[in-house]
Amino acid sequence: MSHIKFYLRSTSNSNTGTLYHMVIDGQKVLERKSYGQKLPLKYWDIKNGRLKRSHPEHLRVNKMIEDVLRNFDYQL
């Protein structure tokens, strides 16, 4: 069964990353998508794949992630 994972991919600036998601089935990547949002690495929660509450835009970014997850579950 496939699942979705959000992560920050490194950029030319070592303090920021670009928000991506991957759809993974076992060890195979089925889809990779960039959202074009550059976020500071120090505010990214790697374990949960979310933006920490201390970032000013955490509500907007985390809501967008939840919407993508909800639509992904609906498609399955």
Short mmCIF file of C-alpha atoms in Angstrom, two decimals:
data_model
loop_
_atom_site.label_atom_id
_atom_site.label_comp_id
_atom_site.label_asym_id
_atom_site.label_seq_id
_atom_site.Cartn_x
_atom_site.Cartn_y
_atom_site.Cartn_z
CA MET A 1 0.00 0.00 0.00
CA SER A 2 1.35 3.42 -0.90
CA HIS A 3 1.78 6.32 1.48
CA ILE A 4 2.72 9.97 1.22
CA LYS A 5 5.67 11.70 2.88
CA PHE A 6 6.40 15.43 3.14
CA TYR A 7 9.97 16.68 3.37
CA LEU A 8 12.20 19.69 2.72
CA ARG A 9 14.71 19.35 -0.08
CA SER A 10 17.92 21.35 0.21
CA THR A 11 18.41 24.57 -1.71
CA SER A 12 21.40 26.76 -2.50
CA ASN A 13 20.86 28.43 0.89
CA SER A 14 21.84 25.91 3.57
CA ASN A 15 19.27 27.32 6.04
CA THR A 16 16.18 26.78 3.86
CA GLY A 17 14.52 23.92 2.03
CA THR A 18 11.79 23.58 -0.58
CA LEU A 19 8.63 21.72 0.43
CA TYR A 20 8.06 18.45 -1.49
CA HIS A 21 5.95 15.35 -1.14
CA MET A 22 6.62 11.83 -2.35
CA VAL A 23 4.15 9.02 -2.87
CA ILE A 24 5.96 5.82 -1.92
CA ASP A 25 4.96 2.21 -2.53
CA GLY A 26 7.45 -0.04 -0.75
CA GLN A 27 10.82 1.23 -1.96
CA LYS A 28 9.48 2.66 -5.21
CA VAL A 29 8.72 6.38 -5.60
CA LEU A 30 5.48 6.74 -7.58
CA GLU A 31 5.24 10.54 -7.55
CA ARG A 32 7.28 13.53 -6.42
CA LYS A 33 5.86 17.05 -6.32
CA SER A 34 7.32 20.42 -5.34
CA TYR A 35 5.19 23.13 -3.77
CA GLY A 36 7.78 25.85 -4.41
CA GLN A 37 7.64 27.09 -0.82
CA LYS A 38 10.98 27.77 0.77
CA LEU A 39 10.89 27.12 4.52
CA PRO A 40 13.60 27.41 7.19
CA LEU A 41 15.06 24.01 8.15
CA LYS A 42 15.13 24.84 11.86
CA TYR A 43 11.30 25.02 11.95
CA TRP A 44 10.71 21.72 10.12
CA ASP A 45 9.67 18.71 12.22
CA ILE A 46 11.25 15.76 10.38
CA LYS A 47 9.45 13.10 12.43
CA ASN A 48 5.94 14.43 11.76
CA GLY A 49 6.54 16.10 8.38
CA ARG A 50 5.05 19.37 9.55
CA LEU A 51 6.10 22.92 10.32
CA LYS A 52 6.69 23.65 14.02
CA ARG A 53 4.33 26.00 15.87
CA SER A 54 7.08 28.55 16.43
CA HIS A 55 7.04 29.49 12.71
CA PRO A 56 4.66 32.39 11.91
CA GLU A 57 3.03 30.61 8.93
CA HIS A 58 2.66 27.17 10.52
CA LEU A 59 -1.16 27.22 10.39
CA ARG A 60 -1.31 27.88 6.64
CA VAL A 61 1.41 25.38 5.67
CA ASN A 62 0.18 22.60 7.97
CA LYS A 63 -3.42 23.08 6.76
CA MET A 64 -2.21 22.71 3.16
CA ILE A 65 -0.38 19.50 4.11
CA GLU A 66 -3.52 18.15 5.82
CA ASP A 67 -5.62 18.96 2.75
CA VAL A 68 -3.18 17.07 0.50
CA LEU A 69 -3.24 14.09 2.88
CA ARG A 70 -7.04 14.10 2.99
CA ASN A 71 -7.28 14.16 -0.82
CA PHE A 72 -4.66 11.40 -1.09
CA ASP A 73 -6.64 9.14 1.26
CA TYR A 74 -9.82 9.90 -0.67
CA GLN A 75 -8.18 8.87 -3.97
CA LEU A 76 -7.14 5.51 -2.56
#
